[in-house]
Amino acid sequence: MLKTFKTGGVHPPENKITEKQAIKVLPVPAIVYIPFSQHLGAPAKVLVAKGDKVKAGQLIAKGEAFISANIHSSVSGKVQKIDEVIETSGYRKPSVIIEVEGDVWDESIDRSDRISKDIILSQKEIIKRINEMGVVGLGGATFPSHVKLMVPEGKKAELLIINGVECEPYLTSDHRLMLEKGEEILVGTQILMIALGVSKAMIGIENNKPDAIAHLTELAKNFNGIQVHGLKVKYPQGAEKQLIKALVNREVPSGKLPIEVGAVVHNAGTSFAVYEAVQKNKPLFERVVTITGKSVKNPGNFLVRIGTPVSDLIAASGGLPEDTGKIIGGGPMMGKALVSPEVPIVKGTSGILIMNREESGRQELKNCIRCGKCITVCPMGLEPWLLEKLVINENFEKAEAEKIVDCMECGSCHYTCPSKRPLLDYIRFGKGKVLQIIRTRNK
Amino acid sequence: MNVELIYSVATLGLIGSVSAVILYFVAQKFKVIEDPRIDQVQEVLPSANCGGCGFAGCRAFAEALVMQGGEKGNLDGLKCPVGGNDVMAQVAGILGLTVEQQDPVIAVVRCNGSFANSPKKVIFEGATSCVFAHNLFAGEGGCPYGCLGLGDCVKVCNFDAIDIDKATGLPVVNEKCVACGACVTACPRKIIELRPKGKKDRRIFVSCVNQEKGGPAKKNCAVACIGCGKCVKVCAFDAITLLNNLAYIDPLKCRLCRKCAPECPTGAIHELNFPQKKETLATEINKTGSRNEALTEKVSEPAMTPDSKSGNNNGGISNET
Amino acid sequence: MNLLTVSGSPHVFNDTSVSKIMWGVVIAMIPATLVSFWYFGLGGIIITLSAVIFCVLIEYLVQRYLLKEAPSVKDGSAVITGILLAFNVPSNLPVWELLIGCIVAIAIAKMSFGGLGKNPFNPALIGRVFMLISFPVDMTSWPLPVTNRMVLTDAVTGPTTLGILKEGLANGETVSQISSQLPAYQQMFMGDIGGSLGEVSALALIIGGLFMLYKKIITWHIPVSFMLSVFMFSGILYLTDPEHYIDPVFHLLAGGLMLGAIFMATDMVTSPMTYKGMIIFGTGCGILTVLIRVFGAYPEGVSFAILIMNACVPLINRGFKPKRFGEVVKNG
């Protein structure tokens, strides 16, 4: 019996169209738009000015706050201007616009293919390096990785968990990375283990990727303390708390971080980025992005420079299909719908999913028939139908008592609702309101 | 006579009397001494409980009026927007104070990004809540400052004074507005502002809150304020300020001279309820699509039918287009 | 180019829908319907068809002309109510009485609360109980299974198995004396007994129930806890005095218990939403059923038991919350 988490969960059609497509390198675009805020926390502070020449890997914005991350140039060229550029949601965010000239990398980056396994840096140096290289969580939340590695006082990390679950339908970027860069991911895992001071690491992979499980299990024999675990396919297993529950059967208390139960979770993609940052001195300025969708001509996995416009990636996959109804940054369950294909790819973009009009439309909504399906699928044990009602009636105090803040917005409730009610829309709205109320109360 | 009957009557009577005595003393003990004027004040308030005064309801406001009237001897800063000057004068009469006459105000929608002026660039699907949509994306028309048209202001209005016009997708304030300010707080984009009604309902304001630079603003909406500053130069009373690429007309300084409106290259400055200037009539009509101008027509029309709000709106619109 | 759509996540949806669920229930009721046609002949067909037609028509008229909203009869919930109502009446019921039952069920018990999803009580049960109280004689004279199916004759009527038992016990007979008049369990399981249209055959109802379980329309919690609590409660009574109380298997097979447990109590709208709540609900239904059957005035108590528990559903929903993930256990 394979492990999985107990409460709730759904199993949407996997549609992993691109799982057999090897990672291809997307040609360097003609122009890139690099936003200063690609991570959770404070935006980074810009260091370059209009007309400056930059190299790929050069620091262009520095994260000065505790929760912030450095931003590096992903190309070499000239800074055209520093302006506000629309991002995913259509709002304008300050960004550096760089006109590409050639492809010159910073000299300090080791561009050889050799896998370097010897870790020479100490714990503190590793964390410092990860911070400098602007590594953030690549699963989608984009939380600065170095902050996660600094265990708060009074707490002790016992276990590192590497998240290779990739439970979102369609996406295959982590899957391909684990197959093609398995050894690097394991070295990255070891680096993270040193940084955390733990002796044990577990890699969780859903068993719809048997090749990745086999490959990593074989490789892990040469590494001390790293175990690979196959997990039963179930969404949202890639969520931190659910993954910890599935692997070691510990429940992170409501409102607390995973470190509370001694675990720290990092994404497989992050582990690869950590390897490159620490062993190759390479900042995070490119990542693997899946471009997929049922109508896409040549779906695939591409290694893309941060800041590349999504339209460039779409062009590489055969152009935007005629019947496009929605472009989603990320997976279909938690991804964000893009307002335009002209927005840049950022550190948190794990995939671009193009849905046709038929798939993307919402259906007519009916009365709630109180079937309780939303309760049975909620991985956090909440009652989405009740929260929806409370939010519509603006009863935010009650919604807070019903733990609306615990919602991680996985979308299982809305996915499963037979009446097609926009449960998550209202919960998200109510959650924002409740968080605001809590903030004013704590002031 | 039956002895049991006497016993029952006696026992019940005794229990009743004892309880009455206890209740009497308890009532004396816990008696709350309340200023009788609070009740009087509450009596003259409109009992709409709209919260426009900033208090939880008319009762709370009445308490506040009596308290402050007793402590400070004036009623500064307290105002019932629904009742207006009449009610405040009555309240002042009860409390033996005087109150300053204040200009009546009305809610003004400062966005003209109708479907025609700011064409849809994406389609939104989901919960009909402006706050939710505001957190999700910039808006169907692409303007990150403009009206989302999902009607949070309509939902909070207790007076049926604001409604979304289906033809433009923008909210329109009608004459029922009492300026309680509920829509002002409900709007996640702070588009609605309370402005003095003005003589004969004449108002001039910038119908835009976009703080982007001219280029991006104009790209999303044909009638956006592009922050060019022409209106600032032409204003003789220093009533117009330019901040963050956005002009703002201070209603207290504005003398309604109408010099600024023709200067505006995008037609973002709106004049309400003025007689149409002959030479500008044609251009004015070309610039429409605005509900506010529809209102102009409505309010200035004396033969306006008081019933059927929607009929009115449609009438206004059909006059325009 | 076409405009892109923007909406909050998720962007994919399950292919279930309200109408799929409802039509699934209708399919699950087909075996029991066929059995009722087999045993009650033309009378059964007329009752079932007219109940369905009445219910659908009334819902349509109410939505179209009273509420002035788009009619939603296509979702199949009115069809379910019609069939369930037919299942709950004897095959020789006058059609006009059935019509009144349908009006009560749809117009009063369902539409006046706001339609599907908002009714606190199971509409079919309200209709049934209304008819039971209004027309007690017609509603309790049960035709025995007919021999000639194609003619509408005055069928031989007789009491149900539960009626025989109740009357016998009231006359001071013991269970062993009565049992000679009762049909064999095998007959009761197959449906060759007198009774309401849909309740006679336990087998057909169980087949329908298994179909719904397979289609994930219902979960096992309510039917199993309902039946189990009936079995255990009546079993305890049986053990205390077998001459006075009949054995639990009889209780399971007799009357409308199977119908109630599988089709009525599991109605999504009027049952609790959490597994814990469902078990409480089912157990409550079971205990009330046995109480009414054994100690009450009516021989059958399933309808009343379910209606009483329907009234408790909001309370159960409030009292039995799902276990929150990461809930901090006190003293732990």
Coordinates of C-alpha atoms in Angstrom, one line a residue, chain B:
Chain B
M1 CA -65.3 25.3 49.6
N2 CA -62.6 23.1 48.4
V3 CA -59.5 23.4 50.6
E4 CA -57.1 22.5 47.8
L5 CA -58.4 25.3 45.8
I6 CA -57.7 27.8 48.5
Y7 CA -54.3 26.4 49.0
S8 CA -53.4 26.7 45.4
V9 CA -54.7 30.3 45.1
A10 CA -52.9 31.3 48.3
T11 CA -49.6 29.7 47.3
L12 CA -49.6 31.1 43.8
G13 CA -50.6 34.5 45.1
L14 CA -47.8 34.4 47.7
I15 CA -45.2 33.4 45.0
G16 CA -46.5 36.2 42.8
S17 CA -46.2 38.9 45.5
V18 CA -42.8 37.8 46.6
S19 CA -41.5 37.8 43.0
A20 CA -43.0 41.2 42.4
V21 CA -41.2 42.6 45.5
I22 CA -37.9 41.1 44.4
L23 CA -38.3 42.4 40.8
Y24 CA -39.0 45.8 42.1
F25 CA -35.8 46.0 44.1
V26 CA -33.8 44.4 41.3
A27 CA -35.1 47.0 38.9
Q28 CA -34.2 49.8 41.3
K29 CA -30.7 48.4 41.8
F30 CA -29.9 47.9 38.2
K31 CA -31.7 51.0 36.9
V32 CA -29.7 52.7 34.1
I33 CA -30.0 56.4 34.2
E34 CA -30.1 57.6 30.6
D35 CA -30.3 61.1 29.3
P36 CA -33.9 61.4 28.1
R37 CA -32.6 63.6 25.3
I38 CA -31.0 60.6 23.7
D39 CA -34.5 59.3 22.9
Q40 CA -35.6 62.7 21.7
V41 CA -32.6 63.0 19.4
Q42 CA -33.1 59.5 18.1
E43 CA -36.7 60.4 17.4
V44 CA -35.7 63.1 14.9
L45 CA -33.0 61.0 13.2
P46 CA -34.0 59.2 10.0
S47 CA -33.7 55.7 11.5
A48 CA -32.0 54.5 8.3
N49 CA -29.2 52.9 10.4
C50 CA -27.0 53.4 7.3
G51 CA -23.8 54.1 9.3
G52 CA -23.0 57.1 7.1
C53 CA -22.3 59.2 10.2
G54 CA -19.6 56.7 11.2
F55 CA -21.5 55.2 14.1
A56 CA -23.0 51.8 14.4
G57 CA -26.6 53.1 13.9
C58 CA -28.9 55.9 14.7
R59 CA -29.1 55.0 18.4
A60 CA -25.3 55.1 18.7
F61 CA -25.2 58.4 16.9
A62 CA -27.8 59.9 19.1
E63 CA -25.8 58.9 22.2
A64 CA -22.7 60.4 20.6
L65 CA -24.5 63.6 19.8
V66 CA -25.8 64.0 23.3
M67 CA -22.4 63.1 24.8
Q68 CA -20.4 65.5 22.7
G69 CA -23.0 68.2 22.9
G70 CA -22.7 68.0 26.7
E71 CA -18.9 67.8 26.8
K72 CA -17.7 70.2 24.1
G73 CA -20.8 72.3 23.7
N74 CA -20.7 72.0 19.9
L75 CA -21.5 69.3 17.3
D76 CA -18.4 69.8 15.1
G77 CA -17.6 66.7 13.0
L78 CA -20.9 65.0 13.7
K79 CA -23.3 65.0 10.9
C80 CA -26.2 62.9 9.7
P81 CA -25.7 62.7 6.0
V82 CA -29.2 61.3 5.4
G83 CA -31.1 63.9 7.3
G84 CA -28.8 66.8 6.3
N85 CA -29.1 70.3 7.6
D86 CA -32.7 70.0 8.6
V87 CA -32.2 67.1 11.0
M88 CA -29.0 68.6 12.4
A89 CA -30.9 71.8 13.1
Q90 CA -33.6 69.9 15.0
V91 CA -31.0 67.9 16.9
A92 CA -29.2 71.2 17.8
G93 CA -32.6 72.6 19.0
I94 CA -33.1 69.6 21.3
L95 CA -29.6 70.0 22.8
G96 CA -29.8 73.8 22.9
L97 CA -26.9 74.3 20.6
T98 CA -26.3 75.8 17.2
V99 CA -25.0 74.0 14.2
E100 CA -23.3 75.2 11.1
Q101 CA -25.1 74.8 7.8
Q102 CA -23.1 72.4 5.6
D103 CA -23.3 72.1 1.9
P104 CA -25.1 68.9 0.9
V105 CA -22.8 66.3 -0.7
I106 CA -23.4 63.5 -3.1
A107 CA -21.5 60.4 -4.3
V108 CA -19.7 60.9 -7.5
V109 CA -18.3 58.0 -9.6
R110 CA -14.9 59.1 -10.9
C111 CA -14.5 56.6 -13.7
N112 CA -15.7 56.8 -17.3
G113 CA -14.2 53.5 -18.5
S114 CA -17.3 52.3 -20.2
F115 CA -17.3 49.4 -22.6
A116 CA -16.8 51.9 -25.4
N117 CA -14.1 53.9 -23.8
S118 CA -12.1 51.0 -22.4
P119 CA -12.9 48.0 -24.5
K120 CA -12.7 44.5 -22.9
K121 CA -9.3 42.9 -23.3
V122 CA -10.1 39.8 -21.3
I123 CA -13.2 38.2 -20.0
F124 CA -13.7 37.7 -16.3
E125 CA -15.5 34.7 -14.9
G126 CA -16.1 34.1 -11.2
A127 CA -17.6 35.5 -8.1
T128 CA -19.4 38.8 -8.7
S129 CA -17.4 40.8 -6.2
C130 CA -15.2 43.8 -6.9
V131 CA -12.9 43.1 -4.0
F132 CA -12.3 39.5 -5.3
A133 CA -11.7 40.7 -8.9
H134 CA -9.5 43.5 -7.7
N135 CA -7.3 41.0 -5.9
L136 CA -7.3 38.7 -9.0
F137 CA -6.5 41.0 -11.8
A138 CA -6.4 44.5 -13.2
G139 CA -9.8 44.5 -14.8
E140 CA -11.5 43.5 -18.1
G141 CA -10.6 46.8 -19.7
G142 CA -7.0 46.5 -18.5
C143 CA -7.0 49.7 -16.3
P144 CA -5.7 48.8 -12.9
Y145 CA -7.5 51.8 -11.4
G146 CA -10.8 51.7 -13.2
C147 CA -14.2 50.5 -12.2
L148 CA -14.6 46.7 -12.3
G149 CA -18.3 47.0 -12.7
L150 CA -19.3 44.1 -10.5
G151 CA -21.4 46.2 -8.2
D152 CA -20.0 46.1 -4.7
C153 CA -21.3 49.7 -4.4
V154 CA -24.8 48.7 -5.5
K155 CA -24.8 45.8 -2.9
V156 CA -24.1 48.1 0.0
C157 CA -26.4 50.9 -0.9
N158 CA -29.4 51.0 1.4
F159 CA -31.2 53.7 -0.5
D160 CA -31.4 52.3 -4.0
A161 CA -29.4 55.2 -5.1
I162 CA -26.7 53.6 -7.2
D163 CA -27.1 51.1 -10.0
I164 CA -24.9 49.5 -12.7
D165 CA -25.8 50.6 -16.2
K166 CA -25.7 47.6 -18.4
A167 CA -24.9 49.6 -21.5
T168 CA -21.7 51.1 -20.0
G169 CA -20.9 48.7 -17.2
L170 CA -20.4 51.6 -14.8
P171 CA -22.4 52.5 -11.7
V172 CA -24.6 55.6 -11.8
V173 CA -25.7 57.6 -8.8
N174 CA -29.3 58.8 -8.9
E175 CA -31.1 61.6 -7.0
K176 CA -31.9 59.2 -4.1
C177 CA -28.3 59.4 -2.9
V178 CA -28.1 60.6 0.7
A179 CA -24.3 60.6 0.8
C180 CA -24.0 58.0 3.5
G181 CA -20.6 57.0 2.1
A182 CA -21.3 53.2 2.1
C183 CA -20.3 52.9 -1.5
V184 CA -17.1 55.0 -0.9
T185 CA -15.8 52.4 1.6
A186 CA -17.1 49.4 -0.4
C187 CA -15.2 50.3 -3.6
P188 CA -11.8 48.6 -3.5
R189 CA -10.4 51.1 -5.9
K190 CA -11.6 54.3 -4.2
I191 CA -13.4 55.5 -7.3
I192 CA -16.4 56.9 -5.6
E193 CA -16.0 60.2 -3.8
L194 CA -18.4 62.4 -1.8
R195 CA -18.4 65.9 -3.4
P196 CA -20.6 68.9 -2.7
K197 CA -23.8 68.8 -4.6
G198 CA -23.2 72.3 -5.9
K199 CA -25.7 75.0 -6.8
K200 CA -28.4 73.6 -9.1
D201 CA -26.6 70.3 -8.8
R202 CA -23.7 71.7 -10.9
R203 CA -20.5 69.9 -10.5
I204 CA -17.1 69.7 -12.2
F205 CA -14.7 66.8 -11.5
V206 CA -12.1 64.7 -13.0
S207 CA -13.8 61.4 -13.9
C208 CA -10.6 59.3 -13.6
V209 CA -8.4 58.0 -10.8
N210 CA -5.7 56.4 -13.0
Q211 CA -2.2 57.2 -11.7
E212 CA -0.3 55.6 -14.5
K213 CA 1.7 57.7 -16.9
G214 CA -0.1 59.0 -20.0
G215 CA 0.9 56.3 -22.4
P216 CA -0.2 53.2 -20.5
A217 CA -3.3 55.0 -19.2
K218 CA -4.4 56.0 -22.6
K219 CA -3.7 52.6 -24.0
N220 CA -6.4 51.1 -21.8
C221 CA -8.9 53.8 -21.8
A222 CA -9.7 56.6 -24.2
V223 CA -10.9 59.0 -21.6
A224 CA -8.2 58.5 -18.9
C225 CA -6.5 61.5 -17.2
I226 CA -3.1 61.4 -18.7
G227 CA -1.6 63.9 -16.2
C228 CA -0.8 66.5 -18.9
G229 CA -1.5 69.4 -16.5
K230 CA -3.3 71.6 -19.0
C231 CA -6.2 72.0 -16.7
V232 CA -3.9 73.0 -13.9
K233 CA -2.5 75.9 -16.0
V234 CA -5.8 77.2 -17.0
C235 CA -7.4 77.2 -13.5
A236 CA -7.4 80.7 -12.1
F237 CA -8.3 79.6 -8.6
D238 CA -5.6 77.0 -7.8
A239 CA -8.3 74.5 -7.5
I240 CA -6.6 71.8 -9.6
T241 CA -3.7 69.8 -8.3
L242 CA -1.6 67.2 -10.2
L243 CA -0.3 64.3 -8.2
N244 CA 0.9 61.0 -9.5
N245 CA -0.1 61.8 -13.1
L246 CA -3.6 62.5 -11.9
A247 CA -5.4 65.8 -11.8
Y248 CA -7.8 66.5 -8.9
I249 CA -10.3 69.3 -8.6
D250 CA -10.7 70.6 -5.1
P251 CA -14.5 71.2 -4.8
L252 CA -14.0 73.8 -2.1
K253 CA -11.8 75.9 -4.3
C254 CA -13.5 75.3 -7.6
R255 CA -15.8 78.2 -8.7
L256 CA -17.3 76.2 -11.6
C257 CA -15.9 78.6 -14.2
R258 CA -15.8 75.8 -16.7
K259 CA -12.4 76.8 -18.2
C260 CA -10.8 73.4 -17.5
A261 CA -13.1 71.1 -19.2
P262 CA -12.6 72.1 -22.8
E263 CA -8.8 72.1 -22.2
C264 CA -8.7 68.4 -21.3
P265 CA -7.4 66.5 -24.3
T266 CA -9.1 63.2 -23.3
G267 CA -12.4 64.6 -22.0
A268 CA -11.7 63.3 -18.5
I269 CA -13.1 66.4 -16.9
H270 CA -16.8 66.2 -16.5
E271 CA -19.3 69.0 -16.1
L272 CA -22.7 68.1 -14.7
N273 CA -26.0 69.9 -15.1
F274 CA -24.6 72.9 -16.9
P275 CA -26.5 74.3 -19.8
Q276 CA -24.8 73.0 -22.9
K277 CA -22.5 75.5 -24.6
K278 CA -23.5 75.9 -28.1
E279 CA -20.1 75.4 -29.7
T280 CA -19.2 72.4 -27.5
L281 CA -22.5 70.6 -27.8
A282 CA -21.4 68.5 -30.7
T283 CA -18.2 67.4 -29.1
E284 CA -19.8 66.8 -25.8
I285 CA -22.1 64.3 -27.3
N286 CA -19.3 62.6 -29.1
K287 CA -17.5 62.1 -25.8
T288 CA -20.4 60.4 -24.1
G289 CA -21.0 56.9 -22.9
S290 CA -20.8 58.3 -19.4
R291 CA -23.5 57.6 -17.0
N292 CA -22.8 60.9 -15.3
E293 CA -23.7 62.7 -18.3
A294 CA -26.8 60.6 -18.6
L295 CA -27.5 61.9 -15.1
T296 CA -27.0 65.4 -16.3
E297 CA -29.7 65.0 -18.8
K298 CA -32.0 63.4 -16.3
V299 CA -31.6 65.8 -13.5
S300 CA -31.9 68.9 -15.7
E301 CA -35.0 67.6 -17.2
P302 CA -38.0 69.0 -15.3
A303 CA -40.5 66.5 -16.7
M304 CA -38.6 63.6 -15.2
T305 CA -40.8 60.8 -14.1
P306 CA -40.1 60.0 -10.5
D307 CA -40.9 56.3 -10.8
S308 CA -39.1 53.4 -12.5
K309 CA -35.5 54.1 -12.0
S310 CA -34.4 51.9 -14.8
G311 CA -36.7 53.6 -17.2
N312 CA -35.1 56.8 -16.3
N313 CA -31.6 55.5 -16.8
N314 CA -32.6 54.1 -20.2
G315 CA -34.1 57.3 -21.1
G316 CA -30.9 59.1 -20.2
I317 CA -28.9 56.7 -22.2
S318 CA -31.0 56.8 -25.3
N319 CA -30.9 60.6 -25.2
E320 CA -27.1 60.3 -25.3
T321 CA -26.6 57.7 -28.0

